[in-house]
Coordinates of C-alpha atoms in Angstrom, one line a residue:
Chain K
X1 CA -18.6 -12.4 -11.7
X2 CA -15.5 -10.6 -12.0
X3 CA -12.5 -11.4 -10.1
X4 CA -10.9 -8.3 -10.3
X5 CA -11.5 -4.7 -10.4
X6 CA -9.7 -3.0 -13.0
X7 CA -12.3 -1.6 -15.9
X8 CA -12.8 -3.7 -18.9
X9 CA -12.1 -2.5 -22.2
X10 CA -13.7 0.2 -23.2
X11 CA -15.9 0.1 -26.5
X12 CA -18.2 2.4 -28.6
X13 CA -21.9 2.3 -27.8
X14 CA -23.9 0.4 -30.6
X15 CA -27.0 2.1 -31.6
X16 CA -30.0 0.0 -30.1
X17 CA -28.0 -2.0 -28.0
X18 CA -29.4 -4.5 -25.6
X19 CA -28.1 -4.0 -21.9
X20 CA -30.2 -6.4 -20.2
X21 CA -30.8 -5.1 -16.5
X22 CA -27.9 -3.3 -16.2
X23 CA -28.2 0.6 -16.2
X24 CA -25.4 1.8 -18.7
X25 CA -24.1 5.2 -18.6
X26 CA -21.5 5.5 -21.4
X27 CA -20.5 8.0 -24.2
X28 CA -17.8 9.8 -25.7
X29 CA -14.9 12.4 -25.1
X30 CA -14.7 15.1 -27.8
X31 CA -11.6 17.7 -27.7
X32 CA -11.1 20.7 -30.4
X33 CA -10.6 18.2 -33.2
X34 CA -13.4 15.5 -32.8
X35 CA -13.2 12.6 -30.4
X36 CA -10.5 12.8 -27.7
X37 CA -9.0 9.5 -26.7
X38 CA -7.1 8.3 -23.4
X39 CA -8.9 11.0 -21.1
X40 CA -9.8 9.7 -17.7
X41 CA -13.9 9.6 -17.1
X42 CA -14.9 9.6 -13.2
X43 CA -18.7 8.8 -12.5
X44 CA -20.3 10.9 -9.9
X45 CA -23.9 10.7 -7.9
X46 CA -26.0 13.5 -7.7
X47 CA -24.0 14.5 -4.5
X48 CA -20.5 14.6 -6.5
X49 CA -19.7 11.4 -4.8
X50 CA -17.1 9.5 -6.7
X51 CA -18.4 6.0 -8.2
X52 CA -16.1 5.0 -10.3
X53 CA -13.5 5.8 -13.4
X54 CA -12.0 4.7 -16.4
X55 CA -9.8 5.6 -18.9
X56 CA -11.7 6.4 -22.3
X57 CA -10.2 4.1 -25.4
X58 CA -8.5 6.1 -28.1
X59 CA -11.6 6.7 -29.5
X60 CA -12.7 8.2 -26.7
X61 CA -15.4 6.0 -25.6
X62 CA -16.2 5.4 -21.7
X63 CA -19.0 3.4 -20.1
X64 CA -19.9 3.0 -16.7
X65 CA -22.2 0.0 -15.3
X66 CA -24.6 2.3 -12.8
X67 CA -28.0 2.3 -11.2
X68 CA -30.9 4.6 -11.8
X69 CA -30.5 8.0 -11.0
X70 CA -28.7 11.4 -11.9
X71 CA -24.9 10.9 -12.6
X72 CA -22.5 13.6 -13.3
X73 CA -19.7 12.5 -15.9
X74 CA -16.0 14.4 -15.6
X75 CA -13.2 14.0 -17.7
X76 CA -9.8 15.2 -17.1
X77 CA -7.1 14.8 -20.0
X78 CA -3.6 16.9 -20.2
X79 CA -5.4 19.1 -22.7
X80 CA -8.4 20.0 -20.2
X81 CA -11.1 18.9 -18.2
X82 CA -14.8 19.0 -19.3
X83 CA -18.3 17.4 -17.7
X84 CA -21.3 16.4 -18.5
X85 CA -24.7 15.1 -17.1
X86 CA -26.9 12.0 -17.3
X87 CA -30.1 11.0 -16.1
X88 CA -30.6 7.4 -16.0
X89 CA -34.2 6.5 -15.3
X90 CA -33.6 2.5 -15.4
X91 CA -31.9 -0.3 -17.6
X92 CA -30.6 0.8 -20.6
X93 CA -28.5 2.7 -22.3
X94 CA -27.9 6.1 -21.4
X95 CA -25.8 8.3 -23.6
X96 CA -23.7 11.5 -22.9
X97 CA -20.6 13.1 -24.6
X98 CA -18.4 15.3 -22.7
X99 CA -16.5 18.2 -24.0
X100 CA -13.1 18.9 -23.2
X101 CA -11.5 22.4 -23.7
Chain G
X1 CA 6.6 9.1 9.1
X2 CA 6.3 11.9 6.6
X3 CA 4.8 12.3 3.2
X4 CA 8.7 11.6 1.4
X5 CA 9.4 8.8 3.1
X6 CA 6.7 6.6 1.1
X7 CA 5.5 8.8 -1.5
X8 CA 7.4 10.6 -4.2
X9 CA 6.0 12.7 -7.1
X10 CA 6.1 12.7 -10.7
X11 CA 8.8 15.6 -10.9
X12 CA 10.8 13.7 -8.6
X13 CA 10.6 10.1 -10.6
X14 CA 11.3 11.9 -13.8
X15 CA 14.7 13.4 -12.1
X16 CA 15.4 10.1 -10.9
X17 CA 14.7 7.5 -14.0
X18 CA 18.5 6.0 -14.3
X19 CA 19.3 6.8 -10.8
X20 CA 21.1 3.4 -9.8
X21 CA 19.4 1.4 -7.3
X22 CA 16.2 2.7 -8.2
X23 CA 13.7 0.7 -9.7
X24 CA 10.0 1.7 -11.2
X25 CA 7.8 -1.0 -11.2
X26 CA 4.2 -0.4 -13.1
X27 CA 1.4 -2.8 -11.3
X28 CA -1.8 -3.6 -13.0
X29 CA -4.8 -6.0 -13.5
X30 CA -5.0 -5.4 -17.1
X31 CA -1.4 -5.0 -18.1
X32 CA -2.0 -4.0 -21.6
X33 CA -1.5 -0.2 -20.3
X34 CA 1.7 -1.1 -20.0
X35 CA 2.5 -2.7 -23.6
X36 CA 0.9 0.3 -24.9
X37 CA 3.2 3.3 -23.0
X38 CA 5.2 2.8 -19.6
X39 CA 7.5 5.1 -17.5
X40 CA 11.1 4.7 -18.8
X41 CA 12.7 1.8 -17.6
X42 CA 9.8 0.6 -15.8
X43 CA 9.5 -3.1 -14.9
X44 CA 5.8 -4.6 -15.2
X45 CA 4.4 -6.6 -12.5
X46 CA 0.5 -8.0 -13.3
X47 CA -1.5 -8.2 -10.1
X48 CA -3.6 -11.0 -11.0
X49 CA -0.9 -13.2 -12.9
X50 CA 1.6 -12.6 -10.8
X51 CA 0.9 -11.8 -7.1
X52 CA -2.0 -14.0 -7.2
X53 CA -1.6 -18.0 -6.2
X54 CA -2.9 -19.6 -9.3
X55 CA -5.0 -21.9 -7.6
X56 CA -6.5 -21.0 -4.2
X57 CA -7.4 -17.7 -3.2
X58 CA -4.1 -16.6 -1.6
X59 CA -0.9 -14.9 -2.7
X60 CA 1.8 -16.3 -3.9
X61 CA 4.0 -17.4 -0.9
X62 CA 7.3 -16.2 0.2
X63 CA 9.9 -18.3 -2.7
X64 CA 7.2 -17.7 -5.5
X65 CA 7.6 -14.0 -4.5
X66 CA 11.6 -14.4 -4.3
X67 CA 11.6 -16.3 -7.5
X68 CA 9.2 -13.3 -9.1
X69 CA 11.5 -10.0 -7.9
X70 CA 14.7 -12.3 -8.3
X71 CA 13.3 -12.6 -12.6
X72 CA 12.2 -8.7 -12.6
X73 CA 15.8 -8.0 -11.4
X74 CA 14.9 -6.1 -8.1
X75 CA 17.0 -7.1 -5.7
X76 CA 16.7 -6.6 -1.4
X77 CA 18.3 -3.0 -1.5
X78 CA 16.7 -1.6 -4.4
X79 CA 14.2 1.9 -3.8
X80 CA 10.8 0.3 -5.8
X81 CA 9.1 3.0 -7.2
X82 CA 5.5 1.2 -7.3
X83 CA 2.8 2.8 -9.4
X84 CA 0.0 2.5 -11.9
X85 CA -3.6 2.8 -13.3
X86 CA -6.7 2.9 -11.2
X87 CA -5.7 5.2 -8.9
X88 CA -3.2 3.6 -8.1
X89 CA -5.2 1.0 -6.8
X90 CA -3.1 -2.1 -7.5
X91 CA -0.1 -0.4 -7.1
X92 CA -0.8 0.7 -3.4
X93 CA -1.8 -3.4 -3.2
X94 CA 2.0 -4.4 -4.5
X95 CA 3.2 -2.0 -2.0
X96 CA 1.1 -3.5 0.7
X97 CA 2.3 -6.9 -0.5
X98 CA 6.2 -5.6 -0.4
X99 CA 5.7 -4.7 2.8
X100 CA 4.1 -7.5 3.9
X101 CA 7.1 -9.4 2.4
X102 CA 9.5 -7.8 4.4
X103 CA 11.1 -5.1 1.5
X104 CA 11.1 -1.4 3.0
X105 CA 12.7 0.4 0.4
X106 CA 9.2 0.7 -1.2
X107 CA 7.4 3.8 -2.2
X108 CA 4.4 4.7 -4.2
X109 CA 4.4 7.5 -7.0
X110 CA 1.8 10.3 -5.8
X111 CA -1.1 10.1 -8.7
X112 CA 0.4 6.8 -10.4
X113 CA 0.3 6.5 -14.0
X114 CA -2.8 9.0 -14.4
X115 CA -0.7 12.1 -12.7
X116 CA 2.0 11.4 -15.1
X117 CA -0.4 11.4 -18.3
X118 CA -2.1 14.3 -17.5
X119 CA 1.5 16.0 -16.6
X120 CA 1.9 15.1 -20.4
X121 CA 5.3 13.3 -19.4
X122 CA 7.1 10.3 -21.9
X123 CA 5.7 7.3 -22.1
X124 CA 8.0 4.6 -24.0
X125 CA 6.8 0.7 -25.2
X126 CA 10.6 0.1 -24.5
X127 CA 11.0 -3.3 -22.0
X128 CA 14.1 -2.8 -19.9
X129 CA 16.5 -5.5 -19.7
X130 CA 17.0 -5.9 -16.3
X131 CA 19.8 -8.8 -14.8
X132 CA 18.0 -11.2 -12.8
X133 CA 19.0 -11.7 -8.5
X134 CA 18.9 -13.8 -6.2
X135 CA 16.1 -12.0 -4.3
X136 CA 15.4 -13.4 -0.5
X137 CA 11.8 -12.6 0.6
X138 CA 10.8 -12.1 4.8
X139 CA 7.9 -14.5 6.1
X140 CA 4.3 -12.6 5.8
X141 CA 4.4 -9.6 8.5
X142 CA 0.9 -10.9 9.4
X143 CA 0.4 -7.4 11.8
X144 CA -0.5 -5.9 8.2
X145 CA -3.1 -8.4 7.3
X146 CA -6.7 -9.2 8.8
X147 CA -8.2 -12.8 8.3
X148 CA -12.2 -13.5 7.9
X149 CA -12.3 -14.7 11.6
X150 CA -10.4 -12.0 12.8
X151 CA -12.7 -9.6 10.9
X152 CA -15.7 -10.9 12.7
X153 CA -14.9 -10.1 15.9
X154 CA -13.9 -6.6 15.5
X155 CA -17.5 -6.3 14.5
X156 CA -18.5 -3.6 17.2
X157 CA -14.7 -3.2 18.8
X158 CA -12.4 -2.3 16.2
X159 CA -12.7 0.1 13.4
X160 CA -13.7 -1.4 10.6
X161 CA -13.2 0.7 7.7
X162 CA -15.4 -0.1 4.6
X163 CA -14.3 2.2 1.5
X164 CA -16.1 1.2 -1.5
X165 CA -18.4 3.5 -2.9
X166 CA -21.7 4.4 -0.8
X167 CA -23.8 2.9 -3.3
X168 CA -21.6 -1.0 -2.8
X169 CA -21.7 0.0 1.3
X170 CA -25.6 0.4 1.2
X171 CA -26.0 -3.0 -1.0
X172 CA -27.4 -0.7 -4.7
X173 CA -24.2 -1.3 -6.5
X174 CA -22.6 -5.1 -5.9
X175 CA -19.2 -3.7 -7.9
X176 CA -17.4 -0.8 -8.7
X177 CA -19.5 1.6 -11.4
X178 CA -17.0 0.5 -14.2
X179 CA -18.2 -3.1 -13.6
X180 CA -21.0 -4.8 -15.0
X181 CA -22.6 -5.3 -12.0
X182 CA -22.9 -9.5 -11.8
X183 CA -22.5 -11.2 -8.2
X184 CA -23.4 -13.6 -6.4
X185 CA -22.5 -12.2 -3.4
X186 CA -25.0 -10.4 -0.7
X187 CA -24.9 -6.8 -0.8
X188 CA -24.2 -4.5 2.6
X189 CA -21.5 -4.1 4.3
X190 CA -19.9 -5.4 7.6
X191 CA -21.9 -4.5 10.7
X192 CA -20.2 -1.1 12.4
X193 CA -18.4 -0.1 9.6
X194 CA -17.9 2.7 8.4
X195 CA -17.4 4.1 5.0
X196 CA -15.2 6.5 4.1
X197 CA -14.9 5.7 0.0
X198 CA -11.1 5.6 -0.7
X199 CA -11.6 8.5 -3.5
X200 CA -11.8 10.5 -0.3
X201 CA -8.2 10.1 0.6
X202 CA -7.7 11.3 -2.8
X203 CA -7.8 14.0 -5.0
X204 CA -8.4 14.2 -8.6
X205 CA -5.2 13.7 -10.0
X206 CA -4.9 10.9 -8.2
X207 CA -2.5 11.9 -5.6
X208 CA -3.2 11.4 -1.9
X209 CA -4.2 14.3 0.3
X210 CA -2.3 15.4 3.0
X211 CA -1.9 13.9 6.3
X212 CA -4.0 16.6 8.2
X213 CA -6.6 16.9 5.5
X214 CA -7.1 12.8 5.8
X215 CA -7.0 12.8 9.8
X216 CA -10.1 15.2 9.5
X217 CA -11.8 12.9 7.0
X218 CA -11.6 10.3 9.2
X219 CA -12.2 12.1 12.6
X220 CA -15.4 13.4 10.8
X221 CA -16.6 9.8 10.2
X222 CA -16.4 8.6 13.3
X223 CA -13.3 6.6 13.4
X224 CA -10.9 6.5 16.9
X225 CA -8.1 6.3 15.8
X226 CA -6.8 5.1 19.0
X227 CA -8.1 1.5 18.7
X228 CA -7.0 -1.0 15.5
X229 CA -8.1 -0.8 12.2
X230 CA -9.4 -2.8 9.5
X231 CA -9.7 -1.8 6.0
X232 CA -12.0 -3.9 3.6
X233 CA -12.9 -3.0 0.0
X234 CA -14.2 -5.4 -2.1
X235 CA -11.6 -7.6 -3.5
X236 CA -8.9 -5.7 -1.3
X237 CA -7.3 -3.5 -3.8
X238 CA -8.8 -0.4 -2.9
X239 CA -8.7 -0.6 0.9
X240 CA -4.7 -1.6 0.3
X241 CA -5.2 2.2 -0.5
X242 CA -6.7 3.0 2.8
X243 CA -4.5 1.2 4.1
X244 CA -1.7 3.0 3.0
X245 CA -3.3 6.7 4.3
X246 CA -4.0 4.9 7.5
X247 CA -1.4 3.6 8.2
X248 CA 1.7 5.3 6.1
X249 CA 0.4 8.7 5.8
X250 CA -1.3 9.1 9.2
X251 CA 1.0 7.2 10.8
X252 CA -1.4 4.9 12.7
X253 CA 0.2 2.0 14.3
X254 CA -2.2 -1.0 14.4
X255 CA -4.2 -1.4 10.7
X256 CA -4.9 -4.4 8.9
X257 CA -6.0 -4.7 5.3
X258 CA -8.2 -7.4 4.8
X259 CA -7.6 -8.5 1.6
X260 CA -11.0 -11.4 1.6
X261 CA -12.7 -8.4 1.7
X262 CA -16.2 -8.2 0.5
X263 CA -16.1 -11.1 -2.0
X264 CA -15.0 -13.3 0.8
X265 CA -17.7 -11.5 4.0
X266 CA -20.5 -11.5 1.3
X267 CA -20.5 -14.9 0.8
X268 CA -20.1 -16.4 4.3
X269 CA -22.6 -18.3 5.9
X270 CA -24.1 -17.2 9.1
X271 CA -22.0 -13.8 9.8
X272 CA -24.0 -10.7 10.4
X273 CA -24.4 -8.5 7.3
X274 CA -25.5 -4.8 7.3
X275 CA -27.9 -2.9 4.6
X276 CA -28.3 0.7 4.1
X277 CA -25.9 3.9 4.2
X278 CA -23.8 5.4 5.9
X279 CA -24.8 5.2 10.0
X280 CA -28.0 3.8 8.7
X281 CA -29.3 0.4 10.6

């Protein structure tokens, strides 16, 4: 297990990837210009309960490590904010990008 | 207590960066946020490395943290600034631990290290050169710090405060959403907890709400804030958080983090453990 809580890198999705049981809920930041790194992503439930956040790479790739059900994905970055939402019926991978302006 | 005596905000740390006798400290798990853009000047302390007893779960004790602030150069008198990623997560932790250590001229900056990115403010790879002291540490103020046996019997007469997520309080999630979600450990919570989730006591930015705003969250959850209060997250990180409001925000007396937290509860043999939400039995 993990000793600490801080996020692990974060990485691009690959295509096809195997998760295993976990429920993945991961994607990219995009800004005026393409992908929009450093934002900060925060995970929330269906009842905009905060569940977790990281801080998207310079690529601007996030993933979170969720369970089934509908998440909402918000990022804030010094340029804007933007959101986006995810329905994660079970283990997997479940892809979103979210739009900052 | 009020907000200025243990917070200070971005505007004011940028006024204040070569201010003598003030020192910024950035804490972190994963310190490479730091190699890749600090606050100016700022000294880096790494939570796990460095606060952490190598060996047994513990801290480091009192002349391992001397000889640590004494080799940042922080000496006794110094104002630490104290701030970070995660929320300030591990930051609010290192303040916890100064206190705990007997340094008062400790304050956190309001929205750590995300606040000060998303004010767009400089960020510099630059590593201060700091003299070293001959920093002399207190013995643990242990009236800031619950132990495991001390948790179980404030099971149904202290507040015990539980603020992971909902999903890690029910027993869904056995880790932070950012975590792959591995443990060993039983998931639920401690019976009669409640759980206020420590993003609660925060807004987006990062920065904390305000005193009144966080006595109604808790008043609305049930807790009275006339008896003691223990705080418990999961490694004991984010309840140094709670902690924090609690206690240096709201100004109540008696709260105790308890840094075993759910890594240690979720693993004991023969203590009571709790499934389901919020209120839920």
């Amino acid at each position: 297990m993990s000793d600490g809580c801080g996020a692990p890198e974060q990485t691009a999705v690959v295509t096809g990837e195997d998760t295993g049981d976990q429920v993945v809920v991961a994607g990219k930041v995009t800004g005026g210009e393409g992908a929009l790194g450093g934002a900060y992503v925060r995970l929330l439930n269906a009842d905009g309960e905060f569940a977790g956040e990281v801080q998207a790479s310079p690529e601007g790739d996030f993933r979170f490590y969720a369970a089934p059900g509908e998440w909402k994905v918000r990022a804030l970055h010094r340029s804007g904010n933007g959101e986006a939402t995810v329905a994660a019926a079970g283990p997997g991978l479940h892809q979103v990008t979210i739009a900052v302006a | 207590m009020s907000r200025e005596d243990v917070l200070v905000t971005t505007q004011w740390a940028e006024e204040n960066l070569n201010t003598p006798g003030v020192v910024f400290a950035e804490v972190d798990e994963d310190t490479t946020a730091y190699e890749g853009g600090h606050i100016p000047g700022a000294v880096r302390i790494d939570w796990k490395t460095e606060l952490q007893d190598p060996v047994r779960r513990d801290f480091v004790d009192k002349e391992g943290f001397e000889k640590l602030l004494s080799a940042k150069g922080i000496a006794g008198d110094d104002l630490v600034i104290l701030y970070g990623g995660n929320n300030n997560w591990f930051a609010a932790y290192a303040y916890w631990y100064f206190k705990l250590y007997g340094h008062d001229k400790v304050k956190l900056l309001d929205g750590g290290r995300k606040k000060w990115e998303l004010d767009g403010r400089d960020l510099v790879k630059e590593v201060p050169d700091r003299p070293a002291t001959n920093y002399k540490a207190s013995d643990q103020d242990l009236s800031l710090r619950a132990f495991r046996d001390e948790v179980v019997d404030a099971i149904n007469t202290k507040n015990l405060v539980d603020v992971r997520s909902p999903d890690e309080f029910s027993g869904k999630l056995l880790a932070p959403a950012h975590l792959p979600q591995e443990s060993a450990q039983r998931g639920g919570h401690i019976p009669s907890a409640v759980n206020v989730p420590w993003a609660q006591t925060a807004n987006e930015d990062g920065t904390f709400k305000t005193a009144d705003e966080l006595k109604e969250l808790y008043e609305d959850a049930g807790l009275d804030t006339s008896k003691a209060t223990i705080a418990y997250c999961r490694i004991g990180e984010r309840s140094s958080h709670t902690w924090f409001a609690l206690h240096e925000l709201m100004g109540l007396k008696d709260v105790k983090n308890y840094d075993g937290s759910w890594t240690e509860y979720g693993s004991l043999v023969g203590v009571p453990v709790e499934t389901g939400s919020n209120g839920g039995k």
